[in-house]
Amino acid sequence: MFRGKLRNKIIFFMVLVSVVPVLAAGFLSVWSITLSHKIDVANLETALIEQKYNEIKRFMDNTVLGNIIVNVSYEQTTDVAPQDQKFLLGGILERVPGLEWVSFINLEGRETTRLTRLEPDGVSEEDLRNWSGIEGFSEAKAENTYLSPVHFTLNGPMVTVLAPAKNKNGVVIFVTAAEANLEKIREVVENASLGSSGYVYLADQSGSFIVGSGPFDNIGGGTSLEGVGIISGLTGRSGIRASDWKISARREDAKDDITIKRDFLGTEGQRKYESFFGEKVVAAGRFLPEYNWALIAEWPVKEADASVNELIYNNGMVSIAVFAAAVGASILLATFIVRPVKTLEAGTERVAQGKFEEKIEIKTGDELEELGAAFNKMMAGLKRLEELKEEFVFVAAHELRTPVAAMKGYLSLILDGTTGGVNDRTKDFITKVIQSNNRLVQLVNDLLEVSRSEAGRLTIRVSPIDLVSPIHDVLVELEKMAEEKHVQLVHETLPQMPKILADPDRLKEVLVNLVGNSIKYMGGSGTVTISHELKANELITHIKDTGIGMSKEAQEKLFEKFYRIATDKTREITGTGLGLFIVKEIIEKMNGKIWATSEGEGKGSTFSFSLPVAK
Ligand code: ADP
């Protein structure tokens, strides 16, 4: 499932294991703190709104409404004497400092007396109004207290109140009207604050601003807030627009209208939106059903959420730091684990190449070091095995040499007729046995040579020599064999042949092998050309033939022990596959190199070796 570098896997899992819990914990704490903060803000705003609502209500109920709802102890049903009217109204005006004027309206809707602050004895006849047909009057006559929308004067925000006055029997006998100044409410609202930038404001049923704190200090009464946050929420959500709000406070039958106006209190009601001042705020709001007003608290998010934002920032920083530390630590760990593994891998590679000398070194003081020690032990065992094998081959080959040589001698004697007459048939057989014996001799000799080389017993004594004479000797030696196979041997010397550093006997062995192979693998008549090339401090000798050639793959394995190319053309040719291996060992021991090239099968081959030039 997981493929790839061990190092990367370790880093990946370490980071996963260490970072995920930190991130999860961070996320959880941010989440829970954000939630509790949201609750805190909601509670603060709700508490402030409820407090201000109570203060407003106290003022309105106790001061304004409570005083103009008059119950009269008269028996009469309609008429109240003018001086009684004045007495009644004067009392109210005196008791409620917030009232601008009070008036007495009879059941026909005619205003009969009005007392104002400037004219406490009553206004003149022509200033009296006719209230019949006006909604507020009909409401009051129908026993409901009526509160008008807020209107704004130089003296402050005003509301007109109309209330029924009942006689002893509870029958409405006239209507009192009064103009209440809401300056007191301004004081209540203006001192309300949340943190240093939160504020509270009051809006009426048409969505018009009445009074407010903070930045609302500078906003004129009556400014439309329609569409701002909760103002639209209060109207839009309940399904009726601000302009549809019924002027129905205190009406018994208006309960339905009132209840569909939503409150935005607590966490459920909390809203975030862009304020009238274009600032992102978190807000709560409440509908004041008695007066058809809305009381709203807004707190700029910048301040309200500052602590939480800082927390999230810090959390992010910690997460980044933990991530970086985890990555760093896992890279270190991965390196600690992977380095010994790499050392082991390199050791295994050497064993695969048959090199048992160099031990591996792991110094981690743990199981990996133990593994390294075990590996070294295994390597020592393998080395011993290799030595035993070589020794066995050497002893076996050595012991075979004498009987094989003896067989060869006796067979030659028989064939020569020394032991008496031999008929042609027997001669034929004896010849075949001699050929087989020759192959055996070759194999034994090759094996001995290989063993010697592997055991380091291949004795080579280099000295500056002339290459031409060994080549000449070899060509003479192989002449007969070449002639039999119709192969021409050519030697092209350089005008100036330098002396080289080599062992003359071993060099002959090499040449016999290479030139012998060229003749052997000619596959018919052809030419073997020996030529030379001088390069830097080396003399390169090429033995080029026009024989059967070889494929690219074969060229790579040519110098391996027991390797023989198996094709139709080589099937009939006998050999051990050891010759080129021995040749390579000898050349390399003389500080030279050997290689073979061929254009391919049937295109001839060239064997080349280089040897250092003697200084
Ligand atoms: P042997 O000749 O005893 O088989 P060598 O080690 O001398 O072993 O050669 C290995 C193999 O290389 C040979 O079996 C032969 O297939 C191939 N070979 C060697 N020399 C030549 C050559 N000149 N042309 C083509 N093939 C060759």
XYZ file of C-alpha atoms and ligand atoms in Angstrom:
642
model
C 0.000 0.000 0.000
C 2.715 2.457 0.985
C 5.525 2.294 -1.501
C 8.479 4.625 -1.474
C 11.537 5.566 0.527
C 11.686 4.387 4.152
C 12.896 7.840 5.155
C 9.826 9.526 3.660
C 7.519 6.998 5.300
C 9.057 7.610 8.726
C 8.772 11.369 8.284
C 5.195 11.064 7.091
C 4.055 8.883 9.997
C 5.957 10.847 12.633
C 4.451 14.097 11.439
C 1.042 12.478 11.278
C 1.297 11.042 14.779
C 2.657 14.203 16.386
C 0.845 16.912 14.493
C -2.656 15.502 14.258
C -3.310 15.442 18.053
C -1.900 18.947 18.444
C -4.039 20.220 15.603
C -7.071 18.393 16.975
C -6.504 19.799 20.480
C -5.937 23.267 19.045
C -9.035 23.025 16.915
C -11.073 21.778 19.860
C -9.887 24.520 22.185
C -10.447 27.208 19.565
C -13.867 25.764 18.883
C -14.894 25.594 22.542
C -13.473 28.995 23.404
C -15.157 30.541 20.368
C -18.405 28.975 21.465
C -18.122 30.093 25.069
C -17.066 33.518 23.878
C -20.113 33.670 21.653
C -22.239 32.794 24.689
C -20.460 35.434 26.777
C -21.038 38.150 24.192
C -24.662 37.106 23.775
C -25.191 37.124 27.536
C -23.576 40.525 27.939
C -25.680 42.040 25.190
C -28.840 40.355 26.391
C -28.269 41.519 29.966
C -27.635 45.068 28.826
C -30.750 45.092 26.678
C -32.909 43.663 29.456
C -31.540 46.201 31.905
C -32.192 49.105 29.563
C -35.592 47.715 28.677
C -36.520 47.656 32.357
C -35.300 51.204 32.860
C -37.279 52.433 29.846
C -40.341 50.526 30.960
C -40.090 51.917 34.461
C -39.934 55.428 33.102
C -42.786 54.911 30.667
C -45.091 53.004 33.009
C -44.481 54.822 36.240
C -43.944 58.259 34.932
C -45.839 58.709 31.699
C -48.546 56.134 31.235
C -49.272 55.589 34.911
C -50.059 59.240 35.371
C -52.264 59.985 32.455
C -54.543 57.038 32.844
C -56.958 58.685 35.154
C -59.836 57.089 36.851
C -62.334 59.610 37.936
C -64.545 59.212 40.935
C -67.383 61.124 39.302
C -70.763 59.652 38.911
C -71.526 61.539 35.740
C -71.228 59.987 32.355
C -70.067 62.804 30.090
C -69.648 66.305 31.358
C -66.884 67.416 33.622
C -66.849 71.013 34.674
C -64.119 73.193 33.082
C -62.491 74.046 36.404
C -62.436 70.340 37.302
C -60.764 69.619 33.987
C -58.108 72.217 34.696
C -57.593 70.889 38.196
C -57.213 67.361 36.933
C -54.794 68.237 34.142
C -52.817 70.667 36.309
C -52.223 67.853 38.753
C -50.871 65.598 36.011
C -48.622 68.308 34.570
C -47.211 68.952 37.985
C -46.588 65.291 38.796
C -44.912 64.370 35.483
C -42.062 66.708 34.588
C -41.579 64.897 31.259
C -44.940 66.003 29.854
C -45.019 68.984 27.477
C -48.770 69.362 27.526
C -51.937 67.565 28.676
C -55.419 67.920 27.350
C -58.957 66.876 27.968
C -60.998 65.549 25.023
C -64.688 64.872 25.297
C -66.336 61.861 23.752
C -67.208 63.816 20.586
C -63.500 64.286 20.012
C -63.466 67.956 20.882
C -60.465 69.141 22.904
C -61.942 71.229 25.673
C -58.878 72.034 27.825
C -55.156 71.974 27.203
C -52.495 72.924 29.709
C -48.908 73.413 28.510
C -45.681 74.206 30.327
C -45.810 77.754 28.929
C -49.539 78.190 29.453
C -50.319 76.281 32.651
C -53.734 77.942 32.823
C -54.839 76.602 29.457
C -54.419 77.583 25.847
C -56.782 79.789 23.983
C -59.881 78.432 22.317
C -58.453 78.538 18.769
C -55.464 76.345 19.722
C -57.754 73.482 20.704
C -57.983 70.671 18.160
C -60.667 68.388 16.964
C -59.594 64.762 17.557
C -62.609 63.009 16.129
C -61.705 60.598 13.360
C -58.095 60.398 14.490
C -56.965 56.831 15.167
C -55.461 57.554 18.580
C -58.732 59.067 19.796
C -60.858 56.155 18.596
C -58.425 53.720 20.241
C -58.593 55.572 23.578
C -62.351 55.838 23.375
C -62.383 52.081 22.841
C -60.570 51.788 26.202
C -57.042 51.324 24.823
C -54.044 53.437 25.700
C -52.601 54.780 22.476
C -48.950 55.623 21.876
C -48.098 57.576 18.696
C -44.958 57.096 16.641
C -42.065 59.168 17.942
C -41.702 62.660 16.500
C -38.779 64.918 16.989
C -38.809 68.498 18.231
C -36.181 70.957 19.399
C -36.966 69.873 22.940
C -36.282 66.240 22.147
C -38.082 63.133 20.936
C -41.788 63.231 21.742
C -44.583 60.735 21.838
C -48.254 61.524 22.068
C -50.242 59.421 24.486
C -54.025 59.125 24.554
C -55.740 57.303 27.395
C -59.343 56.675 28.385
C -60.683 58.138 31.630
C -63.372 56.085 33.298
C -65.994 56.966 35.859
C -66.757 55.037 38.984
C -68.664 52.447 37.010
C -65.795 51.826 34.636
C -67.417 53.681 31.739
C -65.228 55.880 29.533
C -66.376 59.463 30.010
C -63.527 61.356 28.313
C -60.023 60.943 26.898
C -56.786 62.433 28.260
C -54.032 63.275 25.805
C -50.476 64.194 26.617
C -47.201 64.904 24.883
C -44.373 63.016 26.620
C -40.790 64.107 26.213
C -38.477 61.104 25.882
C -35.331 62.977 26.940
C -35.223 60.792 30.045
C -35.006 57.723 27.840
C -32.125 59.343 25.980
C -30.257 59.500 29.268
C -31.039 55.851 29.973
C -29.816 54.694 26.580
C -26.924 57.075 26.159
C -24.983 55.766 29.125
C -25.166 52.172 27.895
C -21.932 50.704 26.592
C -20.246 47.397 25.773
C -16.480 47.379 26.073
C -15.162 50.584 24.640
C -16.893 50.507 21.249
C -20.241 48.732 21.803
C -23.447 50.781 21.960
C -27.225 50.590 22.309
C -29.995 52.340 20.387
C -33.732 52.565 20.181
C -35.817 52.583 17.004
C -39.529 53.013 16.543
C -42.031 50.991 14.551
C -41.202 52.730 11.299
C -37.531 51.788 11.688
C -36.597 55.360 12.578
C -33.842 56.084 15.019
C -34.952 57.524 18.377
C -31.951 57.694 20.723
C -28.679 55.837 21.048
C -25.232 55.768 22.616
C -21.749 55.713 21.165
C -21.567 56.728 17.528
C -25.366 57.197 17.534
C -24.819 60.262 19.706
C -24.344 62.308 16.571
C -27.254 60.856 14.603
C -30.409 62.926 14.365
C -33.687 61.512 15.640
C -35.920 60.223 12.875
C -33.057 59.001 10.700
C -34.254 55.876 8.940
C -32.490 52.668 9.934
C -34.701 50.549 7.747
C -32.710 47.622 6.363
C -29.932 47.798 8.932
C -29.302 44.418 10.573
C -31.939 43.550 13.119
C -34.231 46.400 12.091
C -34.849 44.459 8.907
C -34.604 41.229 10.856
C -37.273 42.355 13.294
C -39.583 43.233 10.463
C -38.565 40.972 7.612
C -38.309 37.828 9.699
C -41.661 38.227 11.273
C -43.202 38.677 7.866
C -44.359 42.257 8.274
C -42.513 45.345 7.173
C -41.693 48.214 9.529
C -44.358 50.369 7.932
C -46.933 47.688 8.721
C -46.350 47.760 12.445
C -49.641 48.374 14.071
C -49.924 51.310 16.349
C -51.370 49.006 18.860
C -49.348 49.038 22.020
C -51.358 48.248 25.114
C -54.218 46.968 23.075
C -55.575 43.804 24.556
C -56.522 42.394 21.174
C -53.165 43.273 19.626
C -51.350 40.394 21.308
C -51.043 38.512 18.036
C -49.359 41.418 16.312
C -46.954 41.753 19.162
C -45.958 38.132 19.431
C -44.954 37.814 15.814
C -42.289 40.436 16.313
C -39.094 38.560 17.011
C -36.569 39.097 19.720
C -32.890 38.540 19.003
C -31.615 37.579 22.405
C -29.189 34.911 23.681
C -26.895 32.853 21.458
C -29.794 31.810 19.287
C -30.763 35.344 18.466
C -27.268 36.752 18.121
C -26.556 38.230 14.676
C -23.499 39.430 12.827
C -23.941 42.069 10.146
C -22.708 45.377 8.822
C -23.884 48.240 11.003
C -25.331 51.591 10.007
C -21.736 52.850 10.187
C -20.476 50.161 7.821
C -18.696 48.260 10.553
C -18.993 44.513 11.152
C -20.877 44.108 14.431
C -22.245 41.340 16.616
C -25.711 42.326 17.752
C -28.686 41.455 19.916
C -32.096 43.080 19.833
C -35.417 43.108 21.530
C -38.882 44.223 20.616
C -40.610 46.464 23.178
C -44.222 45.418 22.585
C -45.783 48.044 24.838
C -44.444 50.889 22.741
C -43.710 49.196 19.410
C -40.060 50.090 19.720
C -36.934 48.004 19.181
C -33.915 48.155 21.475
C -30.692 47.008 19.853
C -27.156 46.473 21.141
C -24.301 46.360 18.642
C -20.655 45.550 19.359
C -17.990 45.936 16.657
C -16.532 42.486 16.024
C -13.067 44.028 15.990
C -13.301 44.556 19.721
C -15.816 41.900 20.725
C -13.818 39.091 19.121
C -10.344 40.528 19.730
C -9.461 38.079 22.499
C -10.701 35.083 20.514
C -8.897 36.228 17.397
C -5.711 36.553 19.380
C -6.239 33.061 20.720
C -6.779 31.667 17.235
C -3.654 33.462 16.060
C -1.598 32.098 18.952
C -3.003 28.663 18.364
C -2.043 28.875 14.700
C 1.467 29.948 15.670
C 1.835 27.073 18.119
C 0.542 24.641 15.494
C 3.067 25.905 12.959
C 5.859 25.640 15.533
C 4.814 22.107 16.493
C 4.603 21.139 12.836
C 8.085 22.493 12.156
C 9.471 20.760 15.251
C 7.780 17.497 14.267
C 9.173 17.668 10.742
C 12.652 18.452 12.087
C 12.526 15.670 14.679
C 11.211 13.127 12.192
C 13.906 14.014 9.657
C 16.497 13.423 12.383
C 14.903 10.150 13.421
C 14.552 9.026 9.819
C 18.225 9.770 9.252
C 19.186 7.800 12.374
C 17.194 4.810 11.236
C 17.877 4.984 7.535
C 21.655 5.516 7.675
C 22.434 2.088 9.222
C 19.984 0.487 6.795
C 21.890 2.083 3.913
C 25.176 0.843 5.369
C 23.696 -2.662 5.537
C 22.459 -2.360 1.970
C 25.941 -1.394 0.776
C 27.387 -4.372 2.696
C 24.875 -6.735 1.086
C 25.792 -5.318 -2.291
C 29.470 -6.140 -1.643
C 28.580 -9.682 -0.550
C 26.580 -10.099 -3.754
C 29.718 -9.200 -5.681
C 31.667 -11.795 -3.727
C 33.628 -9.259 -1.675
C 33.854 -10.345 1.935
C 36.765 -8.268 3.121
C 35.320 -4.916 4.189
C 33.215 -5.078 7.349
C 30.253 -2.779 7.858
C 30.266 -0.295 10.711
C 27.093 0.649 12.564
C 27.602 2.449 15.855
C 24.111 3.242 17.093
C 24.342 1.259 20.343
C 21.003 -0.429 19.704
C 19.453 -3.349 17.823
C 20.687 -1.909 14.550
C 24.270 -2.150 15.807
C 23.582 -5.759 16.834
C 22.210 -6.399 13.360
C 25.398 -4.936 11.896
C 27.513 -7.222 14.099
C 25.423 -10.233 13.051
C 25.850 -9.199 9.431
C 29.633 -9.051 9.855
C 29.567 -12.519 11.406
C 27.577 -13.790 8.460
C 30.086 -12.190 6.115
C 32.965 -13.915 7.922
C 31.117 -17.221 7.591
C 30.581 -16.683 3.892
C 34.215 -15.793 3.455
C 35.289 -18.998 5.161
C 32.894 -20.966 2.945
C 34.348 -19.331 -0.141
C 37.859 -20.184 1.005
C 36.868 -23.804 1.656
C 35.292 -24.023 -1.773
C 38.397 -22.607 -3.432
C 40.585 -24.947 -1.473
C 38.465 -27.904 -2.476
C 38.596 -26.957 -6.154
C 42.324 -26.452 -5.927
C 42.996 -29.753 -4.179
C 40.651 -31.645 -6.499
C 42.173 -30.109 -9.620
C 45.675 -30.673 -8.328
C 45.017 -34.312 -7.515
C 43.384 -34.854 -10.923
C 46.380 -33.545 -12.803
C 48.677 -36.567 -12.251
C 46.233 -39.359 -13.236
C 45.052 -37.328 -16.241
C 48.650 -36.801 -17.384
C 49.401 -40.470 -16.861
C 46.353 -41.448 -18.921
C 47.502 -39.149 -21.706
C 50.999 -40.736 -21.717
C 49.746 -44.304 -21.824
C 47.151 -43.574 -24.496
C 49.840 -42.007 -26.707
C 51.984 -45.108 -26.234
C 49.078 -47.363 -27.282
C 48.311 -45.185 -30.293
C 51.961 -45.191 -31.355
C 51.859 -48.986 -31.410
C 54.460 -49.339 -28.672
C 52.266 -51.916 -26.950
C 51.622 -53.890 -30.134
C 49.432 -53.639 -33.205
C 46.325 -51.548 -33.015
C 43.635 -51.897 -35.633
C 42.080 -48.828 -37.286
C 38.832 -49.032 -35.351
C 40.709 -49.101 -31.997
C 42.886 -46.210 -33.240
C 39.758 -44.181 -33.937
C 38.454 -44.782 -30.451
C 41.802 -44.137 -28.803
C 42.010 -40.823 -30.727
C 38.581 -39.818 -29.352
C 39.647 -40.776 -25.815
C 42.806 -38.696 -26.239
C 40.705 -35.713 -27.387
C 38.462 -36.060 -24.345
C 41.497 -36.433 -22.133
C 42.929 -33.236 -23.626
C 39.758 -31.406 -22.696
C 40.051 -32.790 -19.203
C 43.657 -31.592 -19.007
C 42.544 -28.144 -20.164
C 39.764 -28.056 -17.563
C 42.065 -29.155 -14.749
C 44.648 -26.575 -15.770
C 42.027 -23.814 -15.987
C 40.573 -24.735 -12.601
C 43.990 -24.682 -11.020
C 44.659 -21.318 -12.553
C 41.359 -19.928 -11.308
C 41.985 -21.251 -7.800
C 45.408 -19.762 -7.769
C 44.106 -16.440 -8.886
C 41.305 -16.421 -6.326
C 43.585 -17.472 -3.528
C 45.953 -14.720 -4.512
C 48.523 -17.256 -5.507
C 48.749 -16.072 -9.090
C 52.391 -15.084 -9.211
C 53.112 -12.238 -11.552
C 56.465 -10.559 -11.959
C 56.337 -7.503 -14.184
C 59.338 -6.062 -15.922
C 59.832 -3.785 -18.947
C 59.509 -6.058 -21.956
C 59.150 -5.855 -25.680
C 55.696 -7.019 -26.759
C 56.712 -8.088 -30.258
C 58.622 -11.245 -29.340
C 55.924 -12.868 -27.150
C 53.427 -12.211 -29.949
C 55.810 -13.748 -32.423
C 56.225 -16.850 -30.224
C 52.459 -17.247 -29.845
C 51.820 -16.848 -33.567
C 54.392 -19.559 -34.250
C 52.791 -21.800 -31.647
C 49.326 -21.391 -33.128
C 50.348 -21.456 -36.755
C 49.533 -25.143 -37.230
C 46.079 -24.810 -35.703
C 45.389 -21.720 -37.858
C 46.490 -23.431 -40.993
C 44.241 -26.401 -40.311
C 41.285 -24.057 -39.973
C 42.299 -21.897 -42.943
C 42.787 -18.856 -40.775
C 45.338 -16.219 -41.664
C 47.250 -14.587 -38.806
C 48.435 -10.992 -39.345
C 50.490 -8.816 -36.986
C 50.691 -5.065 -37.640
C 53.354 -3.438 -35.475
C 53.846 0.237 -34.829
C 56.938 1.913 -36.314
C 58.159 2.428 -32.743
C 57.023 -0.202 -30.297
C 57.499 0.986 -26.722
C 58.447 -1.397 -23.949
C 55.629 -2.318 -21.595
C 55.446 -3.438 -17.963
C 54.316 -7.099 -17.986
C 55.121 -10.677 -17.011
C 56.263 -12.301 -20.330
C 55.034 -15.824 -19.498
C 51.633 -14.632 -18.301
C 51.341 -12.328 -21.307
C 51.885 -15.318 -23.576
C 49.156 -17.149 -21.730
C 46.849 -14.206 -22.442
C 47.779 -14.058 -26.094
C 47.403 -17.834 -26.591
C 43.972 -17.599 -25.086
C 42.774 -14.592 -27.103
C 44.305 -15.542 -30.457
C 43.306 -19.176 -29.818
C 39.693 -18.083 -29.219
C 39.721 -15.989 -32.431
C 40.747 -19.056 -34.404
C 38.399 -21.320 -32.440
C 35.347 -19.102 -32.924
C 36.051 -18.194 -36.591
C 33.318 -20.453 -37.904
C 35.139 -21.046 -41.243
C 38.096 -19.381 -42.914
C 39.065 -15.807 -42.029
C 41.700 -13.486 -40.686
C 42.975 -12.611 -37.210
C 44.706 -9.262 -37.105
C 46.824 -8.107 -34.172
C 47.423 -4.365 -34.065
C 48.536 -1.754 -31.536
C 47.644 1.729 -30.469
C 49.540 4.084 -28.195
C 47.418 6.136 -25.841
C 48.786 8.309 -23.043
C 50.946 5.961 -20.991
C 49.332 2.801 -22.280
C 49.854 0.461 -25.154
C 46.611 -1.028 -26.408
C 46.670 -4.325 -28.294
C 43.690 -5.278 -30.481
C 43.008 -8.844 -31.603
C 40.435 -8.523 -34.316
C 38.830 -11.486 -36.048
C 36.331 -11.970 -38.845
C 34.572 -14.721 -36.916
C 31.106 -15.418 -35.525
C 30.901 -12.237 -33.386
C 28.570 -11.893 -30.437
C 25.524 -10.031 -29.126
C 25.675 -7.005 -26.802
C 24.387 -9.026 -23.793
C 27.058 -11.646 -24.326
C 29.769 -8.988 -24.382
C 28.837 -7.916 -20.877
C 29.119 -11.392 -19.360
C 32.055 -12.603 -21.396
C 34.638 -12.321 -18.630
C 32.581 -14.089 -15.957
C 33.602 -17.479 -14.635
C 32.176 -20.438 -16.644
C 30.332 -18.164 -19.027
C 29.999 -19.556 -22.554
C 27.891 -18.150 -25.341
C 25.296 -20.726 -26.329
C 24.321 -20.395 -30.003
C 24.056 -22.831 -32.925
C 27.535 -21.848 -34.007
C 29.235 -22.453 -30.626
C 27.457 -25.689 -29.791
C 30.069 -27.893 -31.426
C 33.037 -25.965 -30.002
C 34.317 -27.315 -26.712
C 35.657 -25.181 -23.870
C 35.449 -24.490 -20.136
C 34.312 -20.870 -20.032
C 37.250 -20.101 -17.766
C 39.784 -18.801 -20.296
C 38.596 -15.190 -20.475
C 38.124 -15.052 -16.707
C 41.758 -16.034 -16.195
C 42.887 -13.620 -18.916
C 41.111 -10.761 -17.197
C 42.625 -11.626 -13.807
C 46.116 -11.669 -15.320
C 45.704 -8.397 -17.216
C 44.275 -6.614 -14.201
C 47.076 -7.910 -11.983
C 49.473 -6.332 -14.486
C 47.602 -3.020 -14.017
C 45.893 -3.278 -17.371
C 42.343 -3.403 -18.685
C 40.611 -5.779 -21.075
C 37.401 -5.419 -23.071
C 35.636 -6.897 -26.072
C 33.618 -5.271 -28.846
C 31.572 -6.749 -31.621
C 29.162 -5.307 -34.139
C 26.944 -8.291 -33.420
C 26.577 -11.932 -34.297
C 28.361 -12.886 -37.535
C 30.223 -9.611 -37.672
C 33.501 -10.562 -36.027
C 34.908 -9.551 -32.641
C 37.731 -7.462 -31.325
C 39.383 -8.198 -27.977
C 41.539 -5.369 -26.691
C 43.786 -5.032 -23.684
C 45.880 -2.163 -22.440
C 49.123 -2.372 -20.482
C 51.214 0.395 -18.951
C 54.161 1.634 -20.970
C 57.513 1.224 -19.171
C 59.152 4.528 -18.354
P 35.956 -21.159 -23.670
O 36.547 -20.704 -24.919
O 36.720 -22.218 -22.989
O 34.507 -21.481 -23.801
P 36.529 -18.473 -22.814
O 36.429 -17.859 -21.472
O 37.791 -18.422 -23.510
O 35.992 -19.938 -22.650
O 35.418 -17.750 -23.704
C 34.150 -17.595 -23.208
C 33.152 -17.560 -24.351
O 33.334 -16.389 -25.105
C 33.316 -18.620 -25.359
O 32.594 -19.792 -24.991
C 32.754 -18.023 -26.639
O 31.404 -18.273 -26.718
C 33.024 -16.562 -26.465
N 34.191 -16.102 -27.247
C 35.473 -15.970 -26.818
N 36.241 -15.483 -27.798
C 35.459 -15.268 -28.867
C 35.671 -14.779 -30.232
N 36.858 -14.379 -30.641
N 34.605 -14.733 -31.050
C 33.383 -15.129 -30.633
N 33.101 -15.600 -29.388
C 34.145 -15.684 -28.530
